[in-house]
Amino acid sequence: MTGIYECNSRCKCSNTCLNRVAQQPLQLKLQVFKTENRGWGIRCLNDIPQGGFICIYAGRLLTEQGANEGGKNYGDEYLAELDYIEVVEKLKEGYESDVVEDDSDSPSDVKDHSEARKSKADSGLSEEEEEEEEEEEEGETSQDARDSDEEFQLAPWEKGLGNPLPEQSSIRTRLRNRNSRHGSDDSQNDPKDKEADIVADSRKKSSRSMSSSEHNDSDDEDSELLRQPSRFAAVSEPKESDKAKKPKNRSVREFFGHDEYCYIMDAKNNGNIGRYLNHSCSPNVFVQNVFVDTHDLRFPWVAFFALTYIHAGTELTWDYNYDVGSVPGKVLHCYCGSNDCRGRLL
């Protein structure tokens, strides 16, 4: 339904190229005959395979205003809208609506990332220095995480015999792990160095406890601010009618201009045999938009292809896809006679 793009004069292929179908002359034997209650019609004198090309719809190209004036004066039974853009957009409404959007690239994440880059750029550091700083920060965070985990690990004698010296045991555990990581043997060091390490660790603990107390105080202040009542402004929700008026996405036709509308093909005075194809609610022919001499979405060729295998002598019909009630004050009944007949065209 999104159109066919055929080779044209700019291609280096010959006229026998397999991608040249709608631009070829008529290959089938078709007959124009008079129907009982639907005017002129077309039937095929040969069997047509499914998907076989039949003919195109040719005529004069008119604007919407010109087509309306001509329809009032001379009739609109041979007018065909080139509404390829509207048909495709209607088919794609709600396409992949059930797909969950990825929040990894949310605007807040992008903003934070850009702010971090900006602060690094303002600091004037080179890339190598920035990488070294990041590695040092990661090392410090991992070290703090290890120390916090080690403080809560119980020694073998603490599991069964109680915990006689909790501070000294945790300090010894950290010292042993630290020596094993750096590959040094602190058992040969002087006891003065051990005492200095113990004092440094105790100072580190006291600074952590002070920072945690300050953090708790700030949390209390934030909670007090949150408890204060806030004023809410009454905002009226948009009405359903307003939501319906505003389309979610812009139409492709708007990019060609604000006053751009569907073009009309008028085959009343100038046309080909395709204008005699009648309507049916159960058609055996379908329409395909073909782009040959231009890729402009406003000017496709209207080509007819066989929807099913059509036996010789069968009338060729297609669905006009009229909307009942689209033209005020005009009623057009359907006489196709199929089992799925809708009764009305307009």
Short mmCIF file of C-alpha atoms in Angstrom, two decimals:
data_model
loop_
_atom_site.label_atom_id
_atom_site.label_comp_id
_atom_site.label_asym_id
_atom_site.label_seq_id
_atom_site.Cartn_x
_atom_site.Cartn_y
_atom_site.Cartn_z
CA MET A 1 0.00 0.00 0.00
CA THR A 2 2.99 2.33 0.21
CA GLY A 3 3.43 2.51 -3.57
CA ILE A 4 5.57 1.02 -6.32
CA TYR A 5 8.60 2.75 -7.79
CA GLU A 6 9.32 1.80 -11.39
CA CYS A 7 12.26 2.52 -13.64
CA ASN A 8 12.01 5.61 -15.83
CA SER A 9 13.93 7.49 -18.51
CA ARG A 10 16.82 8.14 -16.12
CA CYS A 11 17.53 4.44 -15.68
CA LYS A 12 20.01 2.64 -17.94
CA CYS A 13 17.79 -0.41 -18.37
CA SER A 14 15.84 -1.16 -21.54
CA ASN A 15 12.07 -1.03 -22.13
CA THR A 16 11.87 -4.77 -21.45
CA CYS A 17 12.99 -4.28 -17.83
CA LEU A 18 10.84 -6.26 -15.38
CA ASN A 19 10.45 -3.13 -13.26
CA ARG A 20 8.46 -1.44 -16.05
CA VAL A 21 4.88 -2.63 -15.76
CA ALA A 22 2.37 0.21 -15.45
CA GLN A 23 4.07 2.22 -18.20
CA GLN A 24 3.68 -0.56 -20.73
CA PRO A 25 0.82 -0.41 -23.26
CA LEU A 26 -2.37 -2.41 -22.75
CA GLN A 27 -1.69 -6.16 -22.95
CA LEU A 28 -5.15 -7.61 -22.19
CA LYS A 29 -8.28 -7.79 -24.31
CA LEU A 30 -10.95 -5.74 -22.55
CA GLN A 31 -14.49 -5.04 -23.69
CA VAL A 32 -16.74 -2.08 -22.84
CA PHE A 33 -20.37 -3.13 -22.43
CA LYS A 34 -23.63 -1.68 -21.16
CA THR A 35 -24.76 -2.95 -17.76
CA GLU A 36 -28.36 -3.20 -16.56
CA ASN A 37 -28.41 -0.43 -13.95
CA ARG A 38 -24.84 0.88 -13.60
CA GLY A 39 -24.10 2.43 -16.96
CA TRP A 40 -21.02 1.34 -18.87
CA GLY A 41 -18.70 -1.36 -17.58
CA ILE A 42 -15.63 -3.40 -18.52
CA ARG A 43 -15.17 -7.16 -18.75
CA CYS A 44 -12.10 -9.14 -19.68
CA LEU A 45 -11.96 -11.48 -22.69
CA ASN A 46 -8.93 -13.33 -21.30
CA ASP A 47 -8.22 -14.98 -17.98
CA ILE A 48 -6.26 -12.65 -15.72
CA PRO A 49 -3.95 -14.20 -13.10
CA GLN A 50 -3.89 -12.88 -9.56
CA GLY A 51 -1.71 -9.79 -9.35
CA GLY A 52 -1.79 -9.23 -13.11
CA PHE A 53 -1.64 -5.67 -14.38
CA ILE A 54 -4.81 -4.46 -16.13
CA CYS A 55 -4.57 -0.75 -16.97
CA ILE A 56 -4.12 2.72 -15.49
CA TYR A 57 -6.56 5.55 -14.82
CA ALA A 58 -5.77 8.51 -17.09
CA GLY A 59 -7.35 11.95 -17.27
CA ARG A 60 -6.86 15.67 -16.71
CA LEU A 61 -5.21 16.80 -13.51
CA LEU A 62 -7.29 19.35 -11.58
CA THR A 63 -7.07 21.13 -8.27
CA GLU A 64 -9.78 20.65 -5.67
CA GLN A 65 -11.39 23.97 -6.50
CA GLY A 66 -11.43 23.25 -10.23
CA ALA A 67 -12.83 19.77 -9.64
CA ASN A 68 -15.64 21.14 -7.45
CA GLU A 69 -16.64 23.68 -10.07
CA GLY A 70 -16.50 21.13 -12.88
CA GLY A 71 -18.42 18.58 -10.84
CA LYS A 72 -21.27 20.99 -10.23
CA ASN A 73 -21.49 21.95 -13.91
CA TYR A 74 -20.74 18.69 -15.73
CA GLY A 75 -21.00 15.91 -13.12
CA ASP A 76 -18.44 14.13 -10.95
CA GLU A 77 -18.87 10.50 -12.00
CA TYR A 78 -15.41 10.35 -13.61
CA LEU A 79 -13.42 12.11 -10.87
CA ALA A 80 -10.72 10.24 -8.92
CA GLU A 81 -8.79 11.72 -5.99
CA LEU A 82 -5.04 11.28 -5.76
CA ASP A 83 -5.19 10.72 -1.99
CA TYR A 84 -2.18 8.45 -1.71
CA ILE A 85 -0.75 10.42 1.26
CA GLU A 86 -3.98 10.33 3.26
CA VAL A 87 -4.57 6.62 2.63
CA VAL A 88 -1.09 5.59 3.78
CA GLU A 89 -1.19 7.82 6.86
CA LYS A 90 -4.57 6.39 7.83
CA LEU A 91 -3.22 2.86 7.53
CA LYS A 92 -0.25 3.70 9.75
CA GLU A 93 -2.28 5.24 12.58
CA GLY A 94 -1.53 3.39 15.81
CA TYR A 95 1.32 1.42 14.21
CA GLU A 96 3.55 -0.04 16.97
CA SER A 97 1.52 1.80 19.59
CA ASP A 98 2.12 -1.05 22.05
CA VAL A 99 5.91 -0.65 21.95
CA VAL A 100 7.34 0.62 25.25
CA GLU A 101 9.54 3.69 24.87
CA ASP A 102 13.12 3.45 26.13
CA ASP A 103 13.76 5.85 29.03
CA SER A 104 17.54 5.40 28.95
CA ASP A 105 17.97 8.52 26.84
CA SER A 106 15.53 10.63 28.82
CA PRO A 107 16.04 14.43 28.76
CA SER A 108 17.07 14.48 32.44
CA ASP A 109 19.87 11.95 31.84
CA VAL A 110 21.09 13.85 28.81
CA LYS A 111 21.03 17.11 30.76
CA ASP A 112 23.03 15.66 33.66
CA HIS A 113 25.55 14.19 31.27
CA SER A 114 25.96 17.50 29.42
CA GLU A 115 26.37 19.40 32.71
CA ALA A 116 29.09 16.97 33.85
CA ARG A 117 30.94 17.45 30.57
CA LYS A 118 30.63 21.22 30.87
CA SER A 119 32.11 21.23 34.40
CA LYS A 120 35.01 19.12 33.22
CA ALA A 121 35.63 21.46 30.30
CA ASP A 122 35.61 24.50 32.61
CA SER A 123 38.18 22.90 34.90
CA GLY A 124 40.74 22.97 32.05
CA LEU A 125 42.00 19.43 32.64
CA SER A 126 43.27 17.22 29.86
CA GLU A 127 41.61 13.92 28.96
CA GLU A 128 44.36 11.87 30.61
CA GLU A 129 44.07 13.83 33.87
CA GLU A 130 40.29 13.44 33.82
CA GLU A 131 40.65 9.67 33.36
CA GLU A 132 43.11 9.50 36.26
CA GLU A 133 40.70 11.44 38.49
CA GLU A 134 37.84 9.12 37.56
CA GLU A 135 39.99 6.05 38.35
CA GLU A 136 40.98 7.53 41.73
CA GLU A 137 37.32 8.28 42.57
CA GLU A 138 36.31 4.73 41.63
CA GLY A 139 39.13 3.33 43.75
CA GLU A 140 38.08 5.41 46.76
CA THR A 141 34.44 4.35 46.46
CA SER A 142 35.40 0.70 46.13
CA GLN A 143 37.75 1.02 49.13
CA ASP A 144 35.00 2.59 51.26
CA ALA A 145 32.63 -0.17 50.25
CA ARG A 146 35.17 -2.85 51.22
CA ASP A 147 35.86 -1.17 54.56
CA SER A 148 32.19 -0.89 55.37
CA ASP A 149 31.68 -4.56 54.52
CA GLU A 150 34.67 -5.60 56.60
CA GLU A 151 33.41 -3.77 59.65
CA PHE A 152 30.34 -6.03 59.76
CA GLN A 153 32.21 -9.32 59.22
CA LEU A 154 32.53 -11.45 62.34
CA ALA A 155 35.76 -13.14 63.23
CA PRO A 156 35.80 -16.88 64.04
CA TRP A 157 36.13 -16.30 67.79
CA GLU A 158 33.29 -13.74 67.70
CA LYS A 159 30.74 -16.27 66.40
CA GLY A 160 30.96 -18.65 69.34
CA LEU A 161 32.72 -16.89 72.20
CA GLY A 162 31.25 -13.42 72.01
CA ASN A 163 33.00 -10.24 70.94
CA PRO A 164 35.53 -9.19 73.59
CA LEU A 165 37.36 -6.62 71.45
CA PRO A 166 35.17 -5.49 68.53
CA GLU A 167 37.14 -2.37 67.60
CA GLN A 168 40.56 -4.05 67.70
CA SER A 169 39.34 -7.11 65.73
CA SER A 170 37.81 -4.99 62.95
CA ILE A 171 40.98 -2.89 62.78
CA ARG A 172 43.16 -6.00 62.54
CA THR A 173 40.95 -7.42 59.79
CA ARG A 174 41.27 -4.25 57.74
CA LEU A 175 45.01 -4.21 58.25
CA ARG A 176 45.37 -7.80 57.07
CA ASN A 177 43.27 -7.22 53.94
CA ARG A 178 45.09 -3.99 53.16
CA ASN A 179 48.48 -5.73 53.43
CA SER A 180 47.34 -8.57 51.16
CA ARG A 181 46.13 -6.09 48.49
CA HIS A 182 49.33 -4.09 48.34
CA GLY A 183 51.55 -7.17 48.50
CA SER A 184 53.59 -5.88 51.45
CA ASP A 185 54.40 -7.75 54.62
CA ASP A 186 53.39 -5.52 57.53
CA SER A 187 54.24 -8.25 60.05
CA GLN A 188 57.89 -7.02 59.86
CA ASN A 189 56.92 -3.36 60.48
CA ASP A 190 57.31 -1.67 63.82
CA PRO A 191 54.44 -1.63 66.29
CA LYS A 192 54.56 2.19 66.14
CA ASP A 193 53.36 2.12 62.55
CA LYS A 194 50.47 -0.11 63.59
CA GLU A 195 49.50 2.31 66.32
CA ALA A 196 49.60 5.18 63.80
CA ASP A 197 47.34 3.27 61.46
CA ILE A 198 44.93 2.56 64.30
CA VAL A 199 44.80 6.26 65.23
CA ALA A 200 44.20 7.23 61.59
CA ASP A 201 41.39 4.69 61.30
CA SER A 202 39.75 5.95 64.47
CA ARG A 203 39.92 9.52 63.13
CA LYS A 204 38.35 8.33 59.87
CA LYS A 205 35.53 6.73 61.86
CA SER A 206 34.89 9.90 63.84
CA SER A 207 34.78 12.02 60.66
CA ARG A 208 32.27 9.56 59.13
CA SER A 209 30.06 9.71 62.20
CA MET A 210 30.14 13.54 62.11
CA SER A 211 29.24 13.62 58.40
CA SER A 212 26.37 11.14 58.97
CA SER A 213 25.02 13.31 61.81
CA GLU A 214 25.18 16.39 59.58
CA HIS A 215 23.38 14.43 56.86
CA ASN A 216 20.65 13.44 59.31
CA ASP A 217 20.22 17.08 60.34
CA SER A 218 19.83 18.14 56.71
CA ASP A 219 17.27 15.36 56.16
CA ASP A 220 15.30 16.63 59.18
CA GLU A 221 15.31 20.15 57.73
CA ASP A 222 14.14 18.84 54.33
CA SER A 223 11.35 16.86 55.97
CA GLU A 224 10.21 19.99 57.83
CA LEU A 225 10.06 21.86 54.55
CA LEU A 226 8.09 19.05 52.96
CA ARG A 227 5.57 19.07 55.80
CA GLN A 228 4.61 22.66 55.05
CA PRO A 229 1.36 22.91 53.07
CA SER A 230 1.73 23.95 49.44
CA ARG A 231 -0.69 25.83 47.24
CA PHE A 232 -2.02 24.13 44.13
CA ALA A 233 -3.29 26.13 41.17
CA ALA A 234 -6.42 24.78 39.53
CA VAL A 235 -5.55 23.76 35.95
CA SER A 236 -8.37 22.85 33.62
CA GLU A 237 -7.79 19.65 31.64
CA PRO A 238 -8.07 19.87 27.85
CA LYS A 239 -11.39 18.82 26.45
CA GLU A 240 -11.74 15.72 24.32
CA SER A 241 -12.84 17.84 21.38
CA ASP A 242 -9.58 19.84 21.57
CA LYS A 243 -7.54 16.64 21.68
CA ALA A 244 -9.32 15.36 18.60
CA LYS A 245 -8.65 18.57 16.69
CA LYS A 246 -4.87 18.47 17.25
CA PRO A 247 -3.28 15.57 15.29
CA LYS A 248 -0.38 13.78 16.91
CA ASN A 249 1.84 14.07 13.83
CA ARG A 250 1.89 16.51 10.96
CA SER A 251 0.65 15.32 7.60
CA VAL A 252 3.21 14.95 4.83
CA ARG A 253 1.04 17.11 2.60
CA GLU A 254 1.58 20.10 4.90
CA PHE A 255 5.27 20.12 3.98
CA PHE A 256 4.33 20.98 0.39
CA GLY A 257 2.43 24.11 1.52
CA HIS A 258 -0.29 25.32 3.87
CA ASP A 259 -2.94 25.54 1.11
CA GLU A 260 -2.12 22.16 -0.40
CA TYR A 261 -4.99 19.71 -1.03
CA CYS A 262 -5.56 16.50 -2.96
CA TYR A 263 -5.35 16.74 -6.72
CA ILE A 264 -8.20 15.31 -8.78
CA MET A 265 -8.01 13.21 -11.94
CA ASP A 266 -10.88 14.05 -14.30
CA ALA A 267 -11.47 11.44 -17.04
CA LYS A 268 -14.83 12.71 -18.33
CA ASN A 269 -13.60 14.33 -21.55
CA ASN A 270 -9.99 13.12 -21.72
CA GLY A 271 -9.27 9.63 -20.40
CA ASN A 272 -8.73 5.97 -21.19
CA ILE A 273 -10.62 2.72 -20.74
CA GLY A 274 -9.94 2.71 -17.02
CA ARG A 275 -12.75 5.24 -16.43
CA TYR A 276 -15.37 2.56 -17.18
CA LEU A 277 -14.46 0.38 -14.21
CA ASN A 278 -17.51 0.23 -11.93
CA HIS A 279 -17.71 0.01 -8.15
CA SER A 280 -18.31 -3.16 -6.16
CA CYS A 281 -18.37 -3.87 -2.42
CA SER A 282 -16.66 -7.21 -3.25
CA PRO A 283 -14.20 -6.14 -5.95
CA ASN A 284 -11.88 -8.31 -8.03
CA VAL A 285 -9.51 -5.42 -8.83
CA PHE A 286 -7.43 -3.30 -6.45
CA VAL A 287 -5.67 0.04 -6.90
CA GLN A 288 -1.94 0.52 -6.54
CA ASN A 289 -0.06 3.83 -6.61
CA VAL A 290 2.88 3.74 -9.01
CA PHE A 291 5.64 6.35 -9.31
CA VAL A 292 7.23 6.46 -12.75
CA ASP A 293 8.16 9.90 -14.07
CA THR A 294 8.33 11.52 -10.62
CA HIS A 295 8.72 10.56 -6.98
CA ASP A 296 6.48 13.37 -5.80
CA LEU A 297 3.97 11.79 -3.42
CA ARG A 298 1.22 14.08 -4.69
CA PHE A 299 1.25 12.73 -8.25
CA PRO A 300 1.19 8.92 -8.35
CA TRP A 301 -0.09 6.90 -11.27
CA VAL A 302 -3.34 5.07 -10.47
CA ALA A 303 -2.88 1.48 -11.68
CA PHE A 304 -5.31 -1.46 -11.50
CA PHE A 305 -4.23 -5.02 -10.68
CA ALA A 306 -6.18 -8.26 -10.34
CA LEU A 307 -7.10 -9.02 -6.75
CA THR A 308 -7.98 -12.67 -7.50
CA TYR A 309 -7.86 -14.97 -10.48
CA ILE A 310 -10.40 -13.50 -12.92
CA HIS A 311 -12.04 -15.73 -15.51
CA ALA A 312 -12.78 -14.51 -19.01
CA GLY A 313 -16.12 -12.73 -19.36
CA THR A 314 -16.14 -11.41 -15.76
CA GLU A 315 -16.81 -7.75 -15.12
CA LEU A 316 -13.89 -5.85 -13.63
CA THR A 317 -14.78 -3.79 -10.53
CA TRP A 318 -12.94 -1.96 -7.77
CA ASP A 319 -13.93 -0.35 -4.48
CA TYR A 320 -14.35 3.42 -4.73
CA ASN A 321 -13.90 3.76 -0.94
CA TYR A 322 -16.41 6.57 -0.64
CA ASP A 323 -17.42 7.69 2.84
CA VAL A 324 -21.18 7.67 3.35
CA GLY A 325 -22.34 11.18 4.22
CA SER A 326 -19.09 12.86 3.14
CA VAL A 327 -20.96 14.98 0.57
CA PRO A 328 -23.84 16.77 2.32
CA GLY A 329 -27.18 16.59 0.55
CA LYS A 330 -26.07 13.88 -1.88
CA VAL A 331 -27.12 10.22 -1.74
CA LEU A 332 -25.68 7.61 -4.10
CA HIS A 333 -27.00 4.06 -3.82
CA CYS A 334 -24.96 0.97 -4.65
CA TYR A 335 -26.23 -1.65 -7.12
CA CYS A 336 -23.27 -4.01 -7.22
CA GLY A 337 -25.42 -6.96 -6.10
CA SER A 338 -22.72 -8.64 -4.02
CA ASN A 339 -23.45 -10.43 -0.74
CA ASP A 340 -21.46 -7.81 1.18
CA CYS A 341 -23.13 -4.83 -0.47
CA ARG A 342 -23.18 -1.76 1.79
CA GLY A 343 -26.26 -0.29 0.05
CA ARG A 344 -24.81 3.21 -0.35
CA LEU A 345 -21.75 4.87 -1.80
CA LEU A 346 -22.52 8.37 -0.53
#
